[in-house]
Coordinates of C-alpha atoms in Angstrom, one line a residue:
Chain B
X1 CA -19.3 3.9 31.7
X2 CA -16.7 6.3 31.9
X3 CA -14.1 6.7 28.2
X4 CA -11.2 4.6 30.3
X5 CA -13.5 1.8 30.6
X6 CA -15.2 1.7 27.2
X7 CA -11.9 2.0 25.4
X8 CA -10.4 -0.6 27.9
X9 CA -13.7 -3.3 27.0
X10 CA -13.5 -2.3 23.3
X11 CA -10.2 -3.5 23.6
X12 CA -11.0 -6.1 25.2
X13 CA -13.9 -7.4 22.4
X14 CA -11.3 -7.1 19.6
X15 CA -8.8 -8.8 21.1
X16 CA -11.5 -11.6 21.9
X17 CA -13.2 -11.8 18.5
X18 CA -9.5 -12.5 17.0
X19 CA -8.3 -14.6 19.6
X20 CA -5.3 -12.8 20.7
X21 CA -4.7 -12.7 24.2
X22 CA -3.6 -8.4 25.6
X23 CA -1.1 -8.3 27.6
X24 CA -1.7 -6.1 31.2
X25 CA -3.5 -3.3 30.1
X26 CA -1.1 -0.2 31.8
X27 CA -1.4 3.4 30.2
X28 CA 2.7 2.7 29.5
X29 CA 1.8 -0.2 26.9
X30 CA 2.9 0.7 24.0
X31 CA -0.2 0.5 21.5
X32 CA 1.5 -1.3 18.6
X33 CA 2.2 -4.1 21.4
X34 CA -1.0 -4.6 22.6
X35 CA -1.6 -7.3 20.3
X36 CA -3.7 -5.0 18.3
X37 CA -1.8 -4.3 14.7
X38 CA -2.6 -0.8 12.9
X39 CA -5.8 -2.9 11.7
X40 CA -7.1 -3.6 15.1
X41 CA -6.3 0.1 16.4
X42 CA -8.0 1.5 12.9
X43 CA -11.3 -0.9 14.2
X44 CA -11.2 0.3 17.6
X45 CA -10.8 3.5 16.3
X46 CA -14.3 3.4 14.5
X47 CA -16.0 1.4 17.4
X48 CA -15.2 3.7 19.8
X49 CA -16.6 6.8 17.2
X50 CA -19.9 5.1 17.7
X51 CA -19.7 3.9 21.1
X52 CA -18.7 7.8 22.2
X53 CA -19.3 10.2 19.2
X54 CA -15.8 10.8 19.0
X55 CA -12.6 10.5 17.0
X56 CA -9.7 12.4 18.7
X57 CA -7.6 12.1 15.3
X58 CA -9.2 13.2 12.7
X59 CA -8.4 16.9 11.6
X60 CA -7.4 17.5 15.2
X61 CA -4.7 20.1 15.6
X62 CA -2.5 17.8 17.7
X63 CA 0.3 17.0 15.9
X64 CA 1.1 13.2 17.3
X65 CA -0.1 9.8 17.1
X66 CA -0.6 8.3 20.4
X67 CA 2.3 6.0 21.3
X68 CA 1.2 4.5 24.3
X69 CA -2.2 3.2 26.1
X70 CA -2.2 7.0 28.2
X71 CA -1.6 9.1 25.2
X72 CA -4.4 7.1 23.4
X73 CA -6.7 7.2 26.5
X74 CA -5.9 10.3 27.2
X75 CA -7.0 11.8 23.6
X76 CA -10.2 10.8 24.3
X77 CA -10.9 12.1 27.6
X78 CA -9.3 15.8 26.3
X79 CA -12.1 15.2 23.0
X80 CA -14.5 14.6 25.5
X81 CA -13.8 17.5 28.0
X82 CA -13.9 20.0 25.2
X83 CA -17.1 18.7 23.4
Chain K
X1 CA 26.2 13.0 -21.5
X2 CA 25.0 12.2 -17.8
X3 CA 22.1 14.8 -18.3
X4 CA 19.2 13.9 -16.2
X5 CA 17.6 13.0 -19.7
X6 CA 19.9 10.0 -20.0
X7 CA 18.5 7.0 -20.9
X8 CA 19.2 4.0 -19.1
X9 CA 20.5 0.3 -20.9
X10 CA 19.6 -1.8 -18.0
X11 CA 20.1 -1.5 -14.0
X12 CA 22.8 -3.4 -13.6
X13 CA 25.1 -1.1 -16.0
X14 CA 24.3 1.4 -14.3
X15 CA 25.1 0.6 -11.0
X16 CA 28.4 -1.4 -12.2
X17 CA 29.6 3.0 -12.5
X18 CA 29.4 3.8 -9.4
X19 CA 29.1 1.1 -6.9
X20 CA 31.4 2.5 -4.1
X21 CA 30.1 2.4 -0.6
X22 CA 26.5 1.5 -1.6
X23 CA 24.3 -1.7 -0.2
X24 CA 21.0 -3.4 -0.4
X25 CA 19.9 -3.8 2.9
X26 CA 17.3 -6.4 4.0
X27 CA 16.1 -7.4 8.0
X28 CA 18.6 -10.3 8.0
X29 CA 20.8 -9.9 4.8
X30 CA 23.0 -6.6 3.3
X31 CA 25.1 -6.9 0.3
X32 CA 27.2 -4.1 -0.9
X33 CA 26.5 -3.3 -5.0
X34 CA 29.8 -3.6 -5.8
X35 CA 29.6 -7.2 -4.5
X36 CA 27.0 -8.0 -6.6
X37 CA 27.9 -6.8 -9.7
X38 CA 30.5 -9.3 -9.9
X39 CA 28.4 -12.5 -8.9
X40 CA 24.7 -14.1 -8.8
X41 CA 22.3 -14.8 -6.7
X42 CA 20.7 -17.1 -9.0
X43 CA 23.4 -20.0 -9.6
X44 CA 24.6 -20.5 -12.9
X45 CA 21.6 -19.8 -14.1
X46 CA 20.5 -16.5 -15.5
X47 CA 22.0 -17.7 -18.7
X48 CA 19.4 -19.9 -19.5
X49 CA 17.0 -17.1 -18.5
X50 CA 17.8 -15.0 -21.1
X51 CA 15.4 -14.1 -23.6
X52 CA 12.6 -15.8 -21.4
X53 CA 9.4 -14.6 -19.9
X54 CA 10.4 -15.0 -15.9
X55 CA 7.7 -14.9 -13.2
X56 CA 9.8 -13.9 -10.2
X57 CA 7.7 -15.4 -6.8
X58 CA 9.5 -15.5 -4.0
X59 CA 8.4 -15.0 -0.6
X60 CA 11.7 -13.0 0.5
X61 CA 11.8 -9.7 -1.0
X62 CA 15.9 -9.0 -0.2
X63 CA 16.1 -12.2 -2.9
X64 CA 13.3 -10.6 -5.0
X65 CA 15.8 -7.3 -4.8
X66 CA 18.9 -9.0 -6.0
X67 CA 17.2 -11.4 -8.8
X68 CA 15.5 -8.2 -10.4
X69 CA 19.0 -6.4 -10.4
X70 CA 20.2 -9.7 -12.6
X71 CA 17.1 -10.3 -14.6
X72 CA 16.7 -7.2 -15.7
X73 CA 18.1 -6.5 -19.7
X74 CA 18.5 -10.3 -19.7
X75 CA 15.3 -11.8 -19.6
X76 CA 12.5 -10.4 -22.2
X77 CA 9.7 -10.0 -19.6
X78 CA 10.1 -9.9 -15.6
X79 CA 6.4 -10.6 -13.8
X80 CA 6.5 -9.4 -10.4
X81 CA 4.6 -12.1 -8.0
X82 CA 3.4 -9.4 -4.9
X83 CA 3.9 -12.0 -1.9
X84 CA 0.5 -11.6 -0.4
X85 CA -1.2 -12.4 -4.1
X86 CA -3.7 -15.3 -3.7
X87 CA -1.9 -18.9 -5.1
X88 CA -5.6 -19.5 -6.9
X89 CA -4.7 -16.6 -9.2
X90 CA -1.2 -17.8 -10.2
X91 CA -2.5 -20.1 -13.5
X92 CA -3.9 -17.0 -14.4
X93 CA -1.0 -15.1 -14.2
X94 CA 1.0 -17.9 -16.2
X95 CA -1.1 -18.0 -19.2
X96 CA -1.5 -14.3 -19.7
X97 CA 2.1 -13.2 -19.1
X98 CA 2.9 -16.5 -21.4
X99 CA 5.8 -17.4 -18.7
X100 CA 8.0 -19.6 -19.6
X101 CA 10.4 -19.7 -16.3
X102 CA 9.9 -19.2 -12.9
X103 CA 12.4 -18.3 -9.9
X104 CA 11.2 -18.7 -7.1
X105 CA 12.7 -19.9 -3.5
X106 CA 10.0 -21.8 -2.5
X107 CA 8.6 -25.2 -4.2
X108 CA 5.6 -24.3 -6.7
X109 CA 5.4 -28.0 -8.0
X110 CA 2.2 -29.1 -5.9
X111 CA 0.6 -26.3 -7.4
X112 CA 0.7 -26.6 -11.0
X113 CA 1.4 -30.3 -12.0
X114 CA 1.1 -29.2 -15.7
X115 CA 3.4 -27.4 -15.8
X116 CA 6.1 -24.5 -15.3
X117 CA 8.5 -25.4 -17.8
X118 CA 11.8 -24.0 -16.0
X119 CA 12.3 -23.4 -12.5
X120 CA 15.4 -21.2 -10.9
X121 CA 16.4 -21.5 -7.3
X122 CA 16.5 -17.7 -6.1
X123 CA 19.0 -16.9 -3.3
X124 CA 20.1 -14.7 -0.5
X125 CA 23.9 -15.6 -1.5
X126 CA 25.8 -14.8 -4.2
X127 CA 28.3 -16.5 -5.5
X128 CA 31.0 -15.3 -8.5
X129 CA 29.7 -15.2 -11.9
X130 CA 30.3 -17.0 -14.8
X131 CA 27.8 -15.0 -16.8
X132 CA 30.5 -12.3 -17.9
X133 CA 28.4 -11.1 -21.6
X134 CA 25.3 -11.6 -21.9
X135 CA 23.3 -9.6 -24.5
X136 CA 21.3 -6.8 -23.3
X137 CA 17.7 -6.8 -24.1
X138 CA 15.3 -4.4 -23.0
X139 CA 13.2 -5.9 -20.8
X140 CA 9.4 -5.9 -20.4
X141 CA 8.5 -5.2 -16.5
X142 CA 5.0 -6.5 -14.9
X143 CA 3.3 -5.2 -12.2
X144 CA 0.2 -6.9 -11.5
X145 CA -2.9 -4.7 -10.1
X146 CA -6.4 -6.4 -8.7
X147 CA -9.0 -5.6 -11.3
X148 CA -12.4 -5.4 -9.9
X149 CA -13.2 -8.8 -9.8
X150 CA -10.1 -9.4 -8.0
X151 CA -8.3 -11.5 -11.0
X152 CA -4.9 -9.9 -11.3
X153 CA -4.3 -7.5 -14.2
X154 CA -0.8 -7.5 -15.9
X155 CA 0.4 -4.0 -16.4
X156 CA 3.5 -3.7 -18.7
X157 CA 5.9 -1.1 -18.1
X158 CA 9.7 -0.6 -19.9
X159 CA 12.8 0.5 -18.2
X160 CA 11.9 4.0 -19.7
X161 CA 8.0 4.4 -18.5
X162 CA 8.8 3.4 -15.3
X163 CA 12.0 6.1 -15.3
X164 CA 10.5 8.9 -16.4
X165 CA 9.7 10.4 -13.1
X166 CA 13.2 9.8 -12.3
X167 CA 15.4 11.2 -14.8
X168 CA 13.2 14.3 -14.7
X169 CA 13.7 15.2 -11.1
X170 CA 17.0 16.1 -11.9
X171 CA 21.1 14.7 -10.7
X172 CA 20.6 12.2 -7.8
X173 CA 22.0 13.1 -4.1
X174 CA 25.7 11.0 -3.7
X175 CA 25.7 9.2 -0.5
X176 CA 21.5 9.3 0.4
X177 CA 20.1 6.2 1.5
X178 CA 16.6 5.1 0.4
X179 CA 13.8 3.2 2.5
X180 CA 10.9 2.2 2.1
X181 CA 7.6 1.0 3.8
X182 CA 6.5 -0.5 0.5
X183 CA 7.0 -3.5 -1.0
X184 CA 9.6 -3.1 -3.9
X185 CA 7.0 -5.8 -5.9
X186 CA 4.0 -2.8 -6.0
X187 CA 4.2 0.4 -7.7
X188 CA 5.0 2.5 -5.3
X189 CA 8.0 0.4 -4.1
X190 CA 9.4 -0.3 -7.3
X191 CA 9.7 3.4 -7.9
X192 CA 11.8 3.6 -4.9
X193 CA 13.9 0.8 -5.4
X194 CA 15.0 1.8 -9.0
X195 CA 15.5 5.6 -7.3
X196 CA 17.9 4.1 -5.3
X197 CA 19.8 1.7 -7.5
X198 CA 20.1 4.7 -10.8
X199 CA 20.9 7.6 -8.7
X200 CA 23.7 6.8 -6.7
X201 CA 22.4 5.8 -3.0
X202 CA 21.7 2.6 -1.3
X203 CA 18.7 1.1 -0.1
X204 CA 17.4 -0.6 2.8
X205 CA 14.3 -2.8 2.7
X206 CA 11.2 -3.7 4.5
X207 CA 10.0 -6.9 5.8
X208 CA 6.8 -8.8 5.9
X209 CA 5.7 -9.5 9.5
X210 CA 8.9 -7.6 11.1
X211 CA 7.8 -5.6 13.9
X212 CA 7.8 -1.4 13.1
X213 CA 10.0 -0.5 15.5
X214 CA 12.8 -3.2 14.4
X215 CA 12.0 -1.8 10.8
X216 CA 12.8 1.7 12.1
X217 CA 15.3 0.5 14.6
X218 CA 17.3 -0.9 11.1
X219 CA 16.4 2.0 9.3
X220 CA 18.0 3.9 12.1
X221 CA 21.3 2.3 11.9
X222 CA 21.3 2.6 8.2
X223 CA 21.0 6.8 8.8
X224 CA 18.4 6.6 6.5
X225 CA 18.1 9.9 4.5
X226 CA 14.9 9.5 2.4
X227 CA 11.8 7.4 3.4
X228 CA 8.7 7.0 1.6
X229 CA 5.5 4.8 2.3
X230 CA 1.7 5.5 2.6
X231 CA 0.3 7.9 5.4
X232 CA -1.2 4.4 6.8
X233 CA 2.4 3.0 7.1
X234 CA 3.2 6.5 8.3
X235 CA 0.9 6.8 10.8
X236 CA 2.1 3.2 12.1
X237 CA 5.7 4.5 12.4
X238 CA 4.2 7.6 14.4
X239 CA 2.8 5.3 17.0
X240 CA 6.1 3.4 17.9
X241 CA 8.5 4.7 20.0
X242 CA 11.2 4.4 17.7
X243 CA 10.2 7.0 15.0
X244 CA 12.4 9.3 17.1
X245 CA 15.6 7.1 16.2
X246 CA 15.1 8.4 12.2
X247 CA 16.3 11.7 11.2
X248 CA 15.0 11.4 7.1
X249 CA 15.7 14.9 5.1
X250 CA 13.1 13.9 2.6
X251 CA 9.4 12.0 3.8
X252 CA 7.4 10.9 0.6
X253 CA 3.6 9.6 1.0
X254 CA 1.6 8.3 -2.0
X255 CA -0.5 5.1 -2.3
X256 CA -3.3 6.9 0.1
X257 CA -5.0 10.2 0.4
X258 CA -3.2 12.2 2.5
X259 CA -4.7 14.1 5.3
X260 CA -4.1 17.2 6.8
X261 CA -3.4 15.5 10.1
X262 CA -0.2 13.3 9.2
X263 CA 1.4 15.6 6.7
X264 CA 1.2 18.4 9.9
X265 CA 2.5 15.5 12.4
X266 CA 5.3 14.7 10.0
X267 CA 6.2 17.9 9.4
X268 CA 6.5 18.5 13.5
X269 CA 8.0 15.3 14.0
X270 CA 10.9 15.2 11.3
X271 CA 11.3 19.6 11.7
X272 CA 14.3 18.5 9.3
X273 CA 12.3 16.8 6.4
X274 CA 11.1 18.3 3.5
X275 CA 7.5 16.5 3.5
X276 CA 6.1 16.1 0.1
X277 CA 3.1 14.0 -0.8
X278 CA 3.0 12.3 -4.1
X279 CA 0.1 10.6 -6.5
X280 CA 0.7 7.5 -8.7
X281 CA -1.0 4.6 -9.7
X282 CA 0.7 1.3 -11.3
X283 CA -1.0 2.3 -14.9
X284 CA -1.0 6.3 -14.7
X285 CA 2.5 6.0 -13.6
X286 CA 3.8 8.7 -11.1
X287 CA 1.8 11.9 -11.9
X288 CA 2.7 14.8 -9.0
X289 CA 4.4 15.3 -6.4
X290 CA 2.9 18.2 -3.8
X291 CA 5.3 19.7 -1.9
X292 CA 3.6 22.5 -0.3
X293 CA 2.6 20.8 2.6
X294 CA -0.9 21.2 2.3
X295 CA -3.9 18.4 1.5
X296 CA -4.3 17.6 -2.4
X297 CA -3.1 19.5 -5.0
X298 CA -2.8 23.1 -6.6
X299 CA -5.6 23.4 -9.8
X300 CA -2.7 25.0 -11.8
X301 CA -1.6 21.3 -11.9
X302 CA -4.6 20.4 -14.5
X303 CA -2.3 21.1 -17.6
X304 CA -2.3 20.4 -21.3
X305 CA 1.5 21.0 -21.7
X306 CA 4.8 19.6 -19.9
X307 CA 5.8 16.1 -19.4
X308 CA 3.1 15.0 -17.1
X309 CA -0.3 16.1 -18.6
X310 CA -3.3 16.4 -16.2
X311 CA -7.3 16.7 -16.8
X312 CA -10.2 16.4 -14.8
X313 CA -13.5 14.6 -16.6
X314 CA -16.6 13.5 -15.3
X315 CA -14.7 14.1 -12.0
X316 CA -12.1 11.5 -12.7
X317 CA -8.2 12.2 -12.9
X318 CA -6.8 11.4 -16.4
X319 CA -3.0 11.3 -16.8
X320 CA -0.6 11.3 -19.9
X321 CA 2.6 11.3 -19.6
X322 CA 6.0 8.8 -20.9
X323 CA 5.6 7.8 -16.9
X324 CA 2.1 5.9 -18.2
X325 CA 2.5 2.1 -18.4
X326 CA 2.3 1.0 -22.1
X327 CA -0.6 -1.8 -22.2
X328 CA -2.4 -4.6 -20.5
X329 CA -1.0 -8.1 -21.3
X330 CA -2.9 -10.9 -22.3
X331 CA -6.5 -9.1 -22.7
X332 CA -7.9 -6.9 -24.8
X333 CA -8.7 -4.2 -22.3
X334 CA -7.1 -0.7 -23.7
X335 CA -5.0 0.9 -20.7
X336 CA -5.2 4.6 -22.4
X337 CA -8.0 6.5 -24.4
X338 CA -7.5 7.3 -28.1
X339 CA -5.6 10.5 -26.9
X340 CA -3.1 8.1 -24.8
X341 CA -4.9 9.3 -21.3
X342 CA -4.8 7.0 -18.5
X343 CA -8.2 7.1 -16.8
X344 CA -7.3 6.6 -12.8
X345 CA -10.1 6.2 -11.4
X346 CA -9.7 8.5 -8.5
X347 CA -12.3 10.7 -7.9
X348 CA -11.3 14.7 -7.2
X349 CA -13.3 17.9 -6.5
X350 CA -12.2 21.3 -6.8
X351 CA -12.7 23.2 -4.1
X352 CA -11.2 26.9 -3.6
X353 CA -8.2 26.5 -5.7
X354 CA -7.5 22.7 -5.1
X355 CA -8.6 20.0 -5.6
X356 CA -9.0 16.8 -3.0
X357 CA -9.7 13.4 -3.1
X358 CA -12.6 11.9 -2.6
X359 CA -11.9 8.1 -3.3
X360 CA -12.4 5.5 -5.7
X361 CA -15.0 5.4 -8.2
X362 CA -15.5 2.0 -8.7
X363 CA -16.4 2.3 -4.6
X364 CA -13.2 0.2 -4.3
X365 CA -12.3 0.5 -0.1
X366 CA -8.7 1.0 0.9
X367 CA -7.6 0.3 4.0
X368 CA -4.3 0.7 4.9
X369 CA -3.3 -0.1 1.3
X370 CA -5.7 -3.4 1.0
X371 CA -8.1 -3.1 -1.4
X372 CA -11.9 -4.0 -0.6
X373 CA -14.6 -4.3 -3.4
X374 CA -17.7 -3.6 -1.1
X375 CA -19.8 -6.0 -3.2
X376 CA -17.1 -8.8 -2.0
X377 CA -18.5 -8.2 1.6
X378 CA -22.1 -7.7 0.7
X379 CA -22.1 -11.1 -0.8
X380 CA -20.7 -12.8 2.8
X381 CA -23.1 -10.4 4.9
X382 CA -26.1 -11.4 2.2
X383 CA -25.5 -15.2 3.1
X384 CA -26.3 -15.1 6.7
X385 CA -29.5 -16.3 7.5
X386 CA -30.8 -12.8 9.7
X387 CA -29.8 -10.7 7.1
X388 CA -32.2 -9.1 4.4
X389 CA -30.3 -6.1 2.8
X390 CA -27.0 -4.5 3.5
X391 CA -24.9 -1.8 2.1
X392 CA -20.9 -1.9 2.6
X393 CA -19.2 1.3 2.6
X394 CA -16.2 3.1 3.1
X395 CA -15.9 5.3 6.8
X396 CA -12.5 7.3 7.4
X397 CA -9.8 6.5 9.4
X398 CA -7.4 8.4 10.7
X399 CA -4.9 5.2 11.4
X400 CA -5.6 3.5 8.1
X401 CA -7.4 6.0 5.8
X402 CA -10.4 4.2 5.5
X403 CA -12.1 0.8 7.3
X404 CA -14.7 -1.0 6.3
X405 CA -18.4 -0.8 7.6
X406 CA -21.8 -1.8 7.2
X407 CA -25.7 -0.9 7.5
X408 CA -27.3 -4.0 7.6
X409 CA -31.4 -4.7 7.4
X410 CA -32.3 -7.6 9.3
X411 CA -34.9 -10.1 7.5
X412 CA -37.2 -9.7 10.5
X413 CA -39.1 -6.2 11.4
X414 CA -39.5 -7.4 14.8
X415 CA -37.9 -4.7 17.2
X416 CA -35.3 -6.5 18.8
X417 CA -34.1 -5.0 22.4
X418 CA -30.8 -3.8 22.5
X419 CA -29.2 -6.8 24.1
X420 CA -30.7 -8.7 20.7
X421 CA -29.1 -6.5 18.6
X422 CA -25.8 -6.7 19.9
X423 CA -25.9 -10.7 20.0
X424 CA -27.1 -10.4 16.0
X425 CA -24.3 -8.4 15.5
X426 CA -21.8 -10.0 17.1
X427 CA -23.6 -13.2 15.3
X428 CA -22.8 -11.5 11.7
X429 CA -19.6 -10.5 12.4
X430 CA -18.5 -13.4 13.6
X431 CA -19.8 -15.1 10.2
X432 CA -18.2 -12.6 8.2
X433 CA -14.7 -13.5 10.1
X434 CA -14.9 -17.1 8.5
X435 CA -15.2 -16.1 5.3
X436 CA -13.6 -12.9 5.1
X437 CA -9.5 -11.6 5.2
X438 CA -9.6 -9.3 8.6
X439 CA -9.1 -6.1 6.8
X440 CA -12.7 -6.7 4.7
X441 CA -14.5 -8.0 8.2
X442 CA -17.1 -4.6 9.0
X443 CA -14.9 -2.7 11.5
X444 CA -18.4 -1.4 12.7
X445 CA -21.8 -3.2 11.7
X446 CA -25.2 -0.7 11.9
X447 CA -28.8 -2.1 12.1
X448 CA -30.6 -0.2 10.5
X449 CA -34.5 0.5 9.4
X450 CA -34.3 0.4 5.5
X451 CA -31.3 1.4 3.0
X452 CA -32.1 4.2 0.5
X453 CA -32.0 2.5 -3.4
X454 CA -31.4 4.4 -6.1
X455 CA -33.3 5.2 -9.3
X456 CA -30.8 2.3 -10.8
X457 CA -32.3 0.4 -8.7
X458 CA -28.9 -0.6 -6.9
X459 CA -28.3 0.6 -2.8
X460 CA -26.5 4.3 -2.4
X461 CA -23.1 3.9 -0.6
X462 CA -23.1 6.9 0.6
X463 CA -19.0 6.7 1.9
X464 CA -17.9 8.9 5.5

């Protein structure tokens, strides 16, 4: 499964477990209205560290917070690249 | 005589010299000070409050805002109800704080039929006063603090303690306006909001459920100069397109351990800012603030001298200073050593020439500035019929500092396939959700072989 697709069903899971209902899931969404709170992006966060061995924000040397669905996506396909 | 050493009578005094141009805002309410220093928000009242032990629970926190302002140097203890405190806990909070009045803007009659002797109406209006001279007393402040069975402690502060960081950081900026991501009901908020109100600058307040970009949107409009909140509530505003609408000159973070990560991210975010990072706790009372930038804090801090004095034992951080909070009420429990050392609890190593935090001691989890006891979540996990051992423990987050997970031994030592083990987990989760608040649900759940025990005899959490 490619890091698009395992972040997009991990989303997917979370959302399902709490009963919330994501809105089209296009790399513009903004994150914080995905119907995930900070709470449900820290989870995801930690699922995905075990689903792919890694965590794109922690003590990385980029300097911003993913704002939208890309941004966040695209973290983790750069991680993966250059692991 | 206006030395930063000056002691303060009460808040509204203060205010009533300078009140020009300055407002409490809220996310549906502002009222300018010099508004409210004529009038009430509380009726006619605060009269009858004087002298009285108030517990102030209301679920608004612009109306908490304006009845502190009032209460304070009139009534003879002010409990501060945090509006997220569990309703089971408030008899508890009655009899130890020995309240004898209540303002509230909600009805708490269904929940205590015997009895709150005197109820006020707290309001977002305010209406001319009739209560021109009241005496001044000093009033005793309470902040309540989870102890680790989750029973609320009462922490007693005076206008003083909880000053002391204040007055010593020297003349207050004219014209600066305050926010905060905290709630002006915990620690960390209260420090802000008195900031604001004693130095001469206005403040704008958060909201409970209000979206973060309508909070920064407001804050926005406000030209908000200084803004403080945890690197959780920081990282939040990061993520939302409206953290560019802010131009702060000073960003504060306490309440969390803060990583390299968001203090670099803040720093290229707000180039502006002066980013400083500070450590209090409701009993220790505001200990440092690091300004350098950099993750935890010089050793040259760990001092015997000064205002704020700082040691390390048995790898705890010990604080004394007139900043510490002066008892516990209603139990025995002694809030300093013999020396007058508050014991915080938060774990630090030296390494290189600072040291860093490593967490809680108790094991307490903190995520996003919710507070987990581990054992809390063992119990649900230990409950389900598939599970034989488990061991809750703290993993780091870089969005909410730390999340919750679990290595769990299942009762059978069949080998289950993997399409088993992911229906068991799901299973457990699940079972935790029912009985659990969502920040203490396993944010990932390991099955694992057998859990390593100690020579105790209790499981070794070994935290990420």
């Amino acid at each position: 499964m490619s890091v698009r697709s395992t972040i997009i069903s991990e989303m997917q899971r979370i959302a399902e477990a709490e009963e919330k209902n994501l809105p089209p899931l296009t790399d513009d969404l903004v994150l914080l209205q995905s119907g995930l709170d900070s709470l449900g992006i820290a989870i995801l966060v930690a699922r995905l560290e075990d689903a792919l061995g890694l965590d794109p924000f922690t003590n990385s040397d980029d300097l911003f917070y993913p704002v939208t669905l890309g941004d966040f996506i695209t973290s983790y396909e750069r991680a993966e690249s250059s692991n | 005589m206006k030395g930063p050493k000056v002691q303060i009578s009460c808040i509204r005094s203060r205010i009533a010299q300078d009140a020009n141009g300055r407002f409490i805002s809220g996310a549906e309410h502002t009222v300018a000070l010099r508004e409210l220093i004529g009038g009430t928000s509380l009726g006619g009242s605060l009269s009858q409050l004087a002298g009285r032990s108030v517990l102030l629970a209301v679920t608004d926190q612009f109306s908490a805002a304006l009845a502190m302002i009032e209460l304070d140097g009139v009534a003879s203890r002010l409990i501060l109800w945090p509006p997220e405190s569990p309703i089971e806990h408030l008899p508890t909070v009655l009899s130890k704080g020995a309240v004898d009045a209540v303002v509230t803007d909600h009805d708490l009659a269904p929940l205590s039929a015997d009895g709150i002797p005197f109820q006020v109406r707290a309001s977002v209006a305010i209406t001319p006063s009739a209560n021109g001279h009241l005496d001044t007393q000093a009033t005793e402040w309470v902040l309540l603090t989870s102890g680790t069975t989750g029973v609320p402690k009462l922490v007693g502060h005076d206008l003083m303690s909880l000053t002391s960081a204040i007055v010593n950081s020297g003349e207050p900026e004219a014209g600066a306006v305050w926010g905060t991501f905290y709630d002006i009901r915990r620690y960390g908020g209260l420090q802000i909001f008195l900031r604001a109100l004693l130095g001469r600058a206005s403040l704008v307040l958060s909201c409970a459920g209000e979206p973060v970009a309508d909070h920064l949107l407001r804050l926005a409009a406000h030209s908000v100069t200084h803004l403080t909140g945890t690197p959780s509530h920081w990282r939040r505003a990061l993520m939302s397109p409206a953290a560019r609408t802010i131009a702060p000159r000073y960003v504060r973070l306490s309440g969390e351990i803060a990583d390299k990560t968001i203090l670099n991210s803040l720093r290229a975010f707000y180039p502006n800012a002066a980013v400083a990072h500070a450590y209090a706790s409701t009993e220790a009372g505001v200990g440092f603030a690091v300004n350098d930038g950099l993750e935890g804090f010089p050793r040259e801090f760990i001092a015997s001298d000064g205002d704020v004095q700082i040691k390390v034992e048995a790898g705890s951080l010990l604080i004394r200073s007139r900043g510490t909070a002066v008892h516990y009420i209603g139990e025995k429990l002694a809030l300093k050593d013999a020396e007058g050392f508050v014991d915080t609890g938060d774990m630090v190593e030296l390494r290189g020439d600072r040291y860093h935090f490593l967490g809680r001691r108790s094991g307490m989890i903190n995520v996003g500035g919710l507070k987990v006891h581990p054992e809390e979540v063992e119990a649900a996990l230990n409950r389900h019929r598939a599970v034989g051992m488990c061991c809750v423990r703290s993993r780091r987050s870089p969005i909410t500092g730390s999340v919750v997970v679990a290595d769990v031994v299942l009762k059978t030592d069949e080998n289950h396939s993997n399409e088993q083990t992911v229906e068991v987990k799901h299973h457990i989760l699940n079972y935790c959700r029912g009985m659990l608040s969502r920040h203490m649900v396993p944010a990932a759940l390991n099955i694992v072989s057998s859990l390593s025990v100690s020579s105790t005899g209790k499981i070794s959490r070994h935290n990420e």
